Amino acid sequence: MSTETSKPYLRIATEEAFAPPEMLKIYNKILAGSDVDPGFKGLMGFYMSSPSERARHIMRCLQDLDQVRLGHMDEAGIDHQVIALTAPGVQIMDKDTAVSFSRVANDQLADAVKRHPTRFTGMIAVPVQDPQAAAKEIERGVTQLGMNSVIINSHTHGEYLSDTKFWDIFAAAEAHDTPIYLHPNSLPRNMIQSFQECGLDGAIYGFGVETGLHALRIITSGVFDRFPKLQMIIGHMGEALPFWSYRLDYMHQATVRSQRYESIKPLKKKPSDYLRENFYITNSGVAWEPAIKFTQSIVGVDRVLYAMDYPYQYAVDEVTAMDKMSMSAEDKKMFFQTNAQKVFKIKAV
Ligand code: 1DF
Ligand code: MN
């Protein structure tokens, strides 16, 4: 029996990042300006200037959409990557640059998918700063570029998608049936100090806290009552929200009943119902069987997907650990392959 035909599943990694060299030029300009966003400086300012081996390796991998990346995928046994513009993407740029550069980035990613259709799928980057332009870019991504999902790197200059001024983006995503991957960003100005002073602002903790907050703000603002078919994806084991479900449901109801906050309004469903019906969860950065199984038990095996977070967490041994999970063959195939094929509408693998 050849290894090809005996493979029980394909491994599709769903939160993988790239950075066009042209975007790094724009980042360098922003970093050279005055009053640079401290989160951006601490994140991309670090990776782009650090002489450390980890940073240099990440910068090289991020900019490649051909042999370097494919070599690493082969080495780790990753059959297919779902690729998105790395955080903060265009969201750190001024509005006009974000509008024009998101098109450039999406064209480049679509070209790479054309070069390697069985290996890559692309997400659509959108200029959140201009919701109408973002909605148009979703339409262009779907109809012209063959892409079927959207990447948003959490807050945009401290603003959250719970604000109704952004809801044209949700309307477009729902209309085009494109799930939105809500990926972390560095912490906004008004939040970063107490995290950065102890070194916990990044992927170690701050990212998860802020992105979890963002997802919750989207839920509690009533986005899914207004757009019931909208689907979102969150990484890092749901940024811990599955673990919070019980308390969220209890306290949301208690807060509504006591009319404590104008902003906590009654919803049609419990917060955890939206988590179960409107979110897919990836295990990016969390190659840990107990957390994966717990999340499957909360949101269902059809809503938990594999992700590696290449190149930030390029760890070959983690793939082996995930292969070894004690899980039925059917559930493992859903986790590694079929859920991703369905959510991202992947045809060629
Ligand atoms: C890091 C982690 C950076 C993730 C990322 O993009 C990222 C990091 C700039 O470790 O600095 O996507 N991550 O998703 O965990
Ligand atoms: Mn990531």
Tab-separated table of C-alpha atoms and ligand atoms in Angstrom:
chain	number	residue	atom	x	y	z
A	1	MET	CA	0.000	0.000	0.000
A	2	SER	CA	1.483	3.378	-0.930
A	3	THR	CA	1.527	6.089	1.708
A	4	GLU	CA	-0.597	8.304	-0.546
A	5	THR	CA	-3.594	5.998	-0.644
A	6	SER	CA	-3.225	4.933	2.989
A	7	LYS	CA	-3.374	8.507	4.303
A	8	PRO	CA	-6.458	8.620	6.538
A	9	TYR	CA	-6.885	12.383	6.058
A	10	LEU	CA	-5.336	15.449	4.495
A	11	ARG	CA	-3.913	18.039	6.858
A	12	ILE	CA	-5.332	21.475	6.088
A	13	ALA	CA	-3.875	24.283	8.216
A	14	THR	CA	-6.277	27.216	8.449
A	15	GLU	CA	-4.527	30.201	10.114
A	16	GLU	CA	-1.361	30.601	8.122
A	17	ALA	CA	0.189	34.005	7.464
A	18	PHE	CA	1.987	35.883	4.690
A	19	ALA	CA	3.404	39.390	4.254
A	20	PRO	CA	4.120	40.922	0.838
A	21	PRO	CA	7.487	42.772	0.775
A	22	GLU	CA	5.568	45.881	-0.386
A	23	MET	CA	3.556	45.800	2.832
A	24	LEU	CA	6.751	45.728	4.874
A	25	LYS	CA	7.869	48.880	3.033
A	26	ILE	CA	4.648	50.597	4.120
A	27	TYR	CA	5.218	49.279	7.668
A	28	ASN	CA	8.745	50.724	7.672
A	29	LYS	CA	7.308	54.145	6.782
A	30	ILE	CA	4.738	53.903	9.565
A	31	LEU	CA	7.409	52.797	12.052
A	32	ALA	CA	9.610	55.751	11.076
A	33	GLY	CA	6.802	58.231	11.728
A	34	SER	CA	5.988	60.075	14.931
A	35	ASP	CA	3.713	58.720	17.682
A	36	VAL	CA	3.871	55.135	16.416
A	37	ASP	CA	1.182	52.830	17.806
A	38	PRO	CA	2.906	51.040	20.727
A	39	GLY	CA	1.324	47.667	19.946
A	40	PHE	CA	2.405	47.828	16.306
A	41	LYS	CA	5.905	48.882	17.337
A	42	GLY	CA	6.100	45.998	19.809
A	43	LEU	CA	4.867	43.468	17.246
A	44	MET	CA	5.946	44.145	13.664
A	45	GLY	CA	8.548	46.680	14.809
A	46	PHE	CA	10.130	43.785	16.673
A	47	TYR	CA	9.931	41.122	13.988
A	48	MET	CA	11.150	43.478	11.254
A	49	SER	CA	14.235	44.629	13.161
A	50	SER	CA	15.237	41.864	15.574
A	51	PRO	CA	18.492	40.070	14.689
A	52	SER	CA	17.266	36.961	16.548
A	53	GLU	CA	17.089	33.733	14.603
A	54	ARG	CA	13.364	33.316	15.319
A	55	ALA	CA	12.504	36.777	13.965
A	56	ARG	CA	14.663	36.424	10.859
A	57	HIS	CA	13.222	33.015	10.117
A	58	ILE	CA	9.667	34.315	10.489
A	59	MET	CA	10.329	37.312	8.229
A	60	ARG	CA	11.748	35.051	5.512
A	61	CYS	CA	8.838	32.593	5.670
A	62	LEU	CA	6.193	35.343	5.756
A	63	GLN	CA	7.346	36.824	2.446
A	64	ASP	CA	7.437	33.540	0.546
A	65	LEU	CA	4.485	32.008	-1.278
A	66	ASP	CA	6.464	29.374	-3.155
A	67	GLN	CA	9.379	27.052	-2.399
A	68	VAL	CA	10.278	28.051	1.167
A	69	ARG	CA	6.698	27.650	2.343
A	70	LEU	CA	6.027	24.499	0.324
A	71	GLY	CA	9.238	22.970	1.680
A	72	HIS	CA	8.122	23.608	5.253
A	73	MET	CA	4.652	22.247	4.505
A	74	ASP	CA	6.168	19.075	3.075
A	75	GLU	CA	8.508	18.742	6.039
A	76	ALA	CA	5.617	19.064	8.523
A	77	GLY	CA	3.130	17.007	6.508
A	78	ILE	CA	0.797	19.923	5.792
A	79	ASP	CA	-1.099	19.266	2.559
A	80	HIS	CA	-2.819	22.630	2.267
A	81	GLN	CA	-2.619	26.092	3.847
A	82	VAL	CA	-5.414	28.619	4.193
A	83	ILE	CA	-3.398	31.846	4.019
A	84	ALA	CA	-4.159	35.356	5.291
A	85	LEU	CA	-2.357	38.688	5.348
A	86	THR	CA	-0.448	38.723	8.637
A	87	ALA	CA	-1.595	40.960	11.511
A	88	PRO	CA	-2.205	43.869	11.545
A	89	GLY	CA	-2.529	43.661	7.744
A	90	VAL	CA	-3.902	46.858	6.249
A	91	GLN	CA	-5.675	47.834	9.469
A	92	ILE	CA	-2.705	49.831	10.815
A	93	MET	CA	-2.590	51.939	7.610
A	94	ASP	CA	-4.439	55.180	6.891
A	95	LYS	CA	-7.766	54.704	5.149
A	96	ASP	CA	-6.679	55.397	1.557
A	97	THR	CA	-3.582	53.210	1.785
A	98	ALA	CA	-5.655	50.426	3.357
A	99	VAL	CA	-8.169	50.583	0.503
A	100	SER	CA	-5.537	50.469	-2.236
A	101	PHE	CA	-3.140	48.035	-0.572
A	102	SER	CA	-5.771	45.452	0.334
A	103	ARG	CA	-6.371	45.050	-3.412
A	104	VAL	CA	-2.646	44.611	-4.083
A	105	ALA	CA	-2.318	42.029	-1.312
A	106	ASN	CA	-5.403	40.106	-2.440
A	107	ASP	CA	-4.191	40.052	-6.062
A	108	GLN	CA	-0.816	38.692	-4.949
A	109	LEU	CA	-2.398	35.994	-2.827
A	110	ALA	CA	-4.787	35.032	-5.631
A	111	ASP	CA	-1.782	34.687	-7.973
A	112	ALA	CA	-0.053	32.391	-5.499
A	113	VAL	CA	-3.206	30.265	-5.255
A	114	LYS	CA	-3.223	30.072	-9.071
A	115	ARG	CA	0.394	28.889	-9.028
A	116	HIS	CA	-0.296	26.265	-6.329
A	117	PRO	CA	-4.024	25.516	-6.417
A	118	THR	CA	-3.754	22.208	-4.588
A	119	ARG	CA	-1.596	23.683	-1.804
A	120	PHE	CA	-3.006	27.150	-1.054
A	121	THR	CA	-6.346	28.830	-0.367
A	122	GLY	CA	-6.524	32.597	0.271
A	123	MET	CA	-8.552	34.803	2.584
A	124	ILE	CA	-9.697	38.280	1.499
A	125	ALA	CA	-8.044	41.189	3.356
A	126	VAL	CA	-10.388	44.155	3.777
A	127	PRO	CA	-9.925	47.857	4.590
A	128	VAL	CA	-12.054	47.906	7.735
A	129	GLN	CA	-11.426	51.689	7.962
A	130	ASP	CA	-13.768	52.128	4.965
A	131	PRO	CA	-16.655	49.648	5.459
A	132	GLN	CA	-18.206	50.301	2.012
A	133	ALA	CA	-14.862	49.693	0.306
A	134	ALA	CA	-14.400	46.588	2.469
A	135	ALA	CA	-17.790	45.275	1.358
A	136	LYS	CA	-16.797	45.874	-2.284
A	137	GLU	CA	-13.498	44.074	-1.768
A	138	ILE	CA	-15.348	41.062	-0.383
A	139	GLU	CA	-17.453	41.026	-3.539
A	140	ARG	CA	-14.360	41.365	-5.741
A	141	GLY	CA	-12.573	38.656	-3.774
A	142	VAL	CA	-15.435	36.223	-4.295
A	143	THR	CA	-16.417	37.053	-7.869
A	144	GLN	CA	-13.006	37.890	-9.410
A	145	LEU	CA	-10.386	36.197	-7.255
A	146	GLY	CA	-12.158	32.972	-6.295
A	147	MET	CA	-11.692	33.532	-2.564
A	148	ASN	CA	-14.351	32.496	-0.054
A	149	SER	CA	-13.343	33.863	3.348
A	150	VAL	CA	-12.318	37.167	4.940
A	151	ILE	CA	-9.504	38.014	7.363
A	152	ILE	CA	-9.934	40.763	9.949
A	153	ASN	CA	-7.145	41.317	12.464
A	154	SER	CA	-9.258	42.311	15.476
A	155	HIS	CA	-9.545	46.033	16.347
A	156	THR	CA	-8.817	48.804	13.853
A	157	HIS	CA	-7.086	51.750	15.553
A	158	GLY	CA	-8.925	50.796	18.748
A	159	GLU	CA	-12.353	50.447	17.130
A	160	TYR	CA	-14.472	47.283	17.269
A	161	LEU	CA	-16.843	45.655	14.792
A	162	SER	CA	-19.595	45.842	17.420
A	163	ASP	CA	-19.965	49.471	16.282
A	164	THR	CA	-22.839	49.584	13.767
A	165	LYS	CA	-20.784	51.788	11.462
A	166	PHE	CA	-18.916	48.611	10.425
A	167	TRP	CA	-21.969	46.457	9.796
A	168	ASP	CA	-21.874	46.844	5.992
A	169	ILE	CA	-18.946	44.430	6.251
A	170	PHE	CA	-21.138	41.860	8.010
A	171	ALA	CA	-23.910	42.376	5.471
A	172	ALA	CA	-21.479	41.679	2.613
A	173	ALA	CA	-19.976	38.655	4.350
A	174	GLU	CA	-23.410	37.199	4.998
A	175	ALA	CA	-24.610	37.925	1.455
A	176	HIS	CA	-21.538	36.310	-0.143
A	177	ASP	CA	-21.436	33.447	2.358
A	178	THR	CA	-17.852	34.297	3.318
A	179	PRO	CA	-16.918	33.471	6.919
A	180	ILE	CA	-14.830	36.140	8.676
A	181	TYR	CA	-11.703	34.973	10.483
A	182	LEU	CA	-11.329	37.269	13.492
A	183	HIS	CA	-7.592	37.031	14.077
A	184	PRO	CA	-5.634	38.791	16.858
A	185	ASN	CA	-3.979	42.173	16.501
A	186	SER	CA	-1.557	43.849	18.891
A	187	LEU	CA	-3.306	45.531	21.816
A	188	PRO	CA	-4.830	48.968	21.239
A	189	ARG	CA	-3.337	52.065	22.869
A	190	ASN	CA	-5.851	52.215	25.698
A	191	MET	CA	-5.228	48.632	26.748
A	192	ILE	CA	-1.577	47.866	26.222
A	193	GLN	CA	0.241	49.345	29.212
A	194	SER	CA	-0.641	46.860	31.929
A	195	PHE	CA	0.149	43.992	29.554
A	196	GLN	CA	3.338	45.360	28.005
A	197	GLU	CA	5.016	46.347	31.273
A	198	CYS	CA	5.073	42.657	32.230
A	199	GLY	CA	5.720	41.301	28.736
A	200	LEU	CA	2.312	39.637	28.381
A	201	ASP	CA	0.870	41.764	25.540
A	202	GLY	CA	1.606	39.390	22.650
A	203	ALA	CA	0.533	35.918	21.607
A	204	ILE	CA	1.355	34.623	25.082
A	205	TYR	CA	-1.828	36.219	26.539
A	206	GLY	CA	-2.756	39.739	25.382
A	207	PHE	CA	-3.786	38.651	21.878
A	208	GLY	CA	-6.245	36.119	23.246
A	209	VAL	CA	-7.751	38.509	25.776
A	210	GLU	CA	-8.308	41.255	23.224
A	211	THR	CA	-9.615	39.022	20.433
A	212	GLY	CA	-11.892	37.182	22.867
A	213	LEU	CA	-13.207	40.552	24.008
A	214	HIS	CA	-13.790	41.527	20.373
A	215	ALA	CA	-15.733	38.343	19.621
A	216	LEU	CA	-17.828	38.863	22.756
A	217	ARG	CA	-18.539	42.483	21.826
A	218	ILE	CA	-19.783	41.236	18.447
A	219	ILE	CA	-22.074	38.731	20.181
A	220	THR	CA	-23.454	41.086	22.841
A	221	SER	CA	-24.029	43.943	20.382
A	222	GLY	CA	-26.580	41.757	18.581
A	223	VAL	CA	-24.681	41.233	15.320
A	224	PHE	CA	-25.968	37.651	14.976
A	225	ASP	CA	-29.584	38.623	15.634
A	226	ARG	CA	-29.228	41.094	12.769
A	227	PHE	CA	-27.129	38.732	10.540
A	228	PRO	CA	-28.155	35.219	11.628
A	229	LYS	CA	-26.379	33.431	8.776
A	230	LEU	CA	-23.052	35.208	9.347
A	231	GLN	CA	-20.238	32.836	10.293
A	232	MET	CA	-17.012	33.798	12.018
A	233	ILE	CA	-13.851	31.847	12.766
A	234	ILE	CA	-11.674	32.360	15.830
A	235	GLY	CA	-8.301	30.786	16.493
A	236	HIS	CA	-6.329	29.800	19.583
A	237	MET	CA	-9.018	27.405	20.776
A	238	GLY	CA	-11.699	30.078	20.534
A	239	GLU	CA	-9.569	32.567	22.506
A	240	ALA	CA	-10.790	30.678	25.626
A	241	LEU	CA	-14.456	31.584	25.069
A	242	PRO	CA	-15.700	27.960	25.154
A	243	PHE	CA	-14.264	27.732	28.674
A	244	TRP	CA	-16.130	30.914	29.636
A	245	SER	CA	-19.502	29.775	28.214
A	246	TYR	CA	-21.285	28.917	31.446
A	247	ARG	CA	-20.364	32.134	33.228
A	248	LEU	CA	-21.061	34.248	30.150
A	249	ASP	CA	-24.566	32.821	29.852
A	250	TYR	CA	-25.370	33.238	33.537
A	251	MET	CA	-23.982	36.732	33.881
A	252	HIS	CA	-25.367	37.964	30.572
A	253	GLN	CA	-28.858	37.003	31.644
A	254	ALA	CA	-28.341	38.495	35.120
A	255	THR	CA	-27.060	41.752	33.633
A	256	VAL	CA	-29.974	42.015	31.209
A	257	ARG	CA	-32.508	41.334	33.989
A	258	SER	CA	-31.093	44.006	36.267
A	259	GLN	CA	-30.874	46.505	33.372
A	260	ARG	CA	-27.422	47.375	34.590
A	261	TYR	CA	-25.930	48.572	31.302
A	262	GLU	CA	-27.479	50.309	28.338
A	263	SER	CA	-25.089	48.323	26.119
A	264	ILE	CA	-26.086	44.871	27.433
A	265	LYS	CA	-29.396	44.377	25.672
A	266	PRO	CA	-31.576	41.278	25.524
A	267	LEU	CA	-30.509	38.887	22.766
A	268	LYS	CA	-32.574	36.248	20.994
A	269	LYS	CA	-30.229	33.530	22.259
A	270	LYS	CA	-27.666	32.861	24.959
A	271	PRO	CA	-24.067	33.975	24.256
A	272	SER	CA	-22.958	30.320	24.075
A	273	ASP	CA	-25.670	29.598	21.471
A	274	TYR	CA	-24.032	32.098	19.102
A	275	LEU	CA	-20.662	30.505	19.817
A	276	ARG	CA	-22.158	27.165	18.767
A	277	GLU	CA	-24.119	28.388	15.758
A	278	ASN	CA	-22.090	31.289	14.344
A	279	PHE	CA	-18.443	30.437	15.096
A	280	TYR	CA	-15.880	27.940	13.907
A	281	ILE	CA	-12.895	27.459	16.177
A	282	THR	CA	-9.340	26.577	15.181
A	283	ASN	CA	-6.611	25.197	17.412
A	284	SER	CA	-3.905	27.580	16.135
A	285	GLY	CA	-1.129	27.762	18.720
A	286	VAL	CA	-2.807	25.151	20.926
A	287	ALA	CA	-1.679	21.646	19.966
A	288	TRP	CA	-3.239	20.255	23.104
A	289	GLU	CA	-5.654	17.344	23.117
A	290	PRO	CA	-7.655	18.176	26.308
A	291	ALA	CA	-8.446	21.702	25.071
A	292	ILE	CA	-9.410	20.439	21.617
A	293	LYS	CA	-11.697	17.743	23.028
A	294	PHE	CA	-13.313	20.144	25.475
A	295	THR	CA	-14.006	22.622	22.672
A	296	GLN	CA	-15.456	19.865	20.491
A	297	SER	CA	-17.773	18.953	23.369
A	298	ILE	CA	-19.002	22.565	23.643
A	299	VAL	CA	-19.387	23.648	19.986
A	300	GLY	CA	-19.494	20.271	18.215
A	301	VAL	CA	-16.940	18.233	16.231
A	302	ASP	CA	-18.140	19.880	13.018
A	303	ARG	CA	-16.960	23.318	14.264
A	304	VAL	CA	-13.385	22.679	15.390
A	305	LEU	CA	-10.612	22.926	12.778
A	306	TYR	CA	-6.879	22.373	12.620
A	307	ALA	CA	-4.448	25.317	12.276
A	308	MET	CA	-0.706	25.640	12.710
A	309	ASP	CA	-0.150	29.444	12.745
A	310	TYR	CA	2.770	29.219	10.317
A	311	PRO	CA	5.316	30.731	10.505
A	312	TYR	CA	4.816	32.005	14.068
A	313	GLN	CA	4.404	28.495	15.451
A	314	TYR	CA	6.081	26.282	12.888
A	315	ALA	CA	6.433	23.142	15.016
A	316	VAL	CA	6.695	19.830	13.199
A	317	ASP	CA	6.345	17.753	16.391
A	318	GLU	CA	2.973	19.366	17.089
A	319	VAL	CA	1.590	17.803	13.911
A	320	THR	CA	2.679	14.391	15.172
A	321	ALA	CA	1.052	15.093	18.554
A	322	MET	CA	-2.237	15.992	16.841
A	323	ASP	CA	-2.083	12.810	14.737
A	324	LYS	CA	-1.796	10.803	17.939
A	325	MET	CA	-4.870	12.264	19.655
A	326	SER	CA	-7.224	9.571	20.866
A	327	MET	CA	-10.231	10.506	18.771
A	328	SER	CA	-12.383	8.508	16.368
A	329	ALA	CA	-11.110	8.340	12.794
A	330	GLU	CA	-14.190	10.221	11.582
A	331	ASP	CA	-13.777	13.050	14.092
A	332	LYS	CA	-10.072	13.372	13.334
A	333	LYS	CA	-10.751	13.611	9.620
A	334	MET	CA	-13.288	16.361	10.281
A	335	PHE	CA	-10.754	18.208	12.432
A	336	PHE	CA	-7.867	18.008	9.948
A	337	GLN	CA	-9.653	18.026	6.611
A	338	THR	CA	-13.366	18.027	5.941
A	339	ASN	CA	-14.467	20.877	8.216
A	340	ALA	CA	-11.898	23.138	6.516
A	341	GLN	CA	-12.975	21.998	3.048
A	342	LYS	CA	-16.531	22.950	3.908
A	343	VAL	CA	-15.882	26.261	5.714
A	344	PHE	CA	-13.353	27.617	3.175
A	345	LYS	CA	-14.988	25.933	0.146
A	346	ILE	CA	-11.737	24.222	-0.793
A	347	LYS	CA	-12.132	22.218	-3.988
A	348	ALA	CA	-8.607	21.404	-5.068
A	349	VAL	CA	-6.349	19.492	-2.681
B	1	1DF	C1	2.353	36.140	16.690
B	1	1DF	C2	1.374	35.171	16.906
B	1	1DF	C3	2.234	37.000	15.594
B	1	1DF	C4	0.307	35.078	16.052
B	1	1DF	C5	1.168	36.867	14.730
B	1	1DF	O1	0.987	37.686	13.671
B	1	1DF	C6	0.226	35.867	14.908
B	1	1DF	C7	3.460	36.280	17.615
B	1	1DF	C8	1.702	38.913	13.615
B	1	1DF	O2	3.811	35.286	18.299
B	1	1DF	O3	4.052	37.360	17.692
B	1	1DF	O4	-0.699	35.671	13.977
B	1	1DF	N1	-0.720	34.156	16.397
B	1	1DF	O5	-1.767	34.090	15.763
B	1	1DF	O6	-0.601	33.506	17.470
B	2	MN	MN	-2.023	33.862	13.778
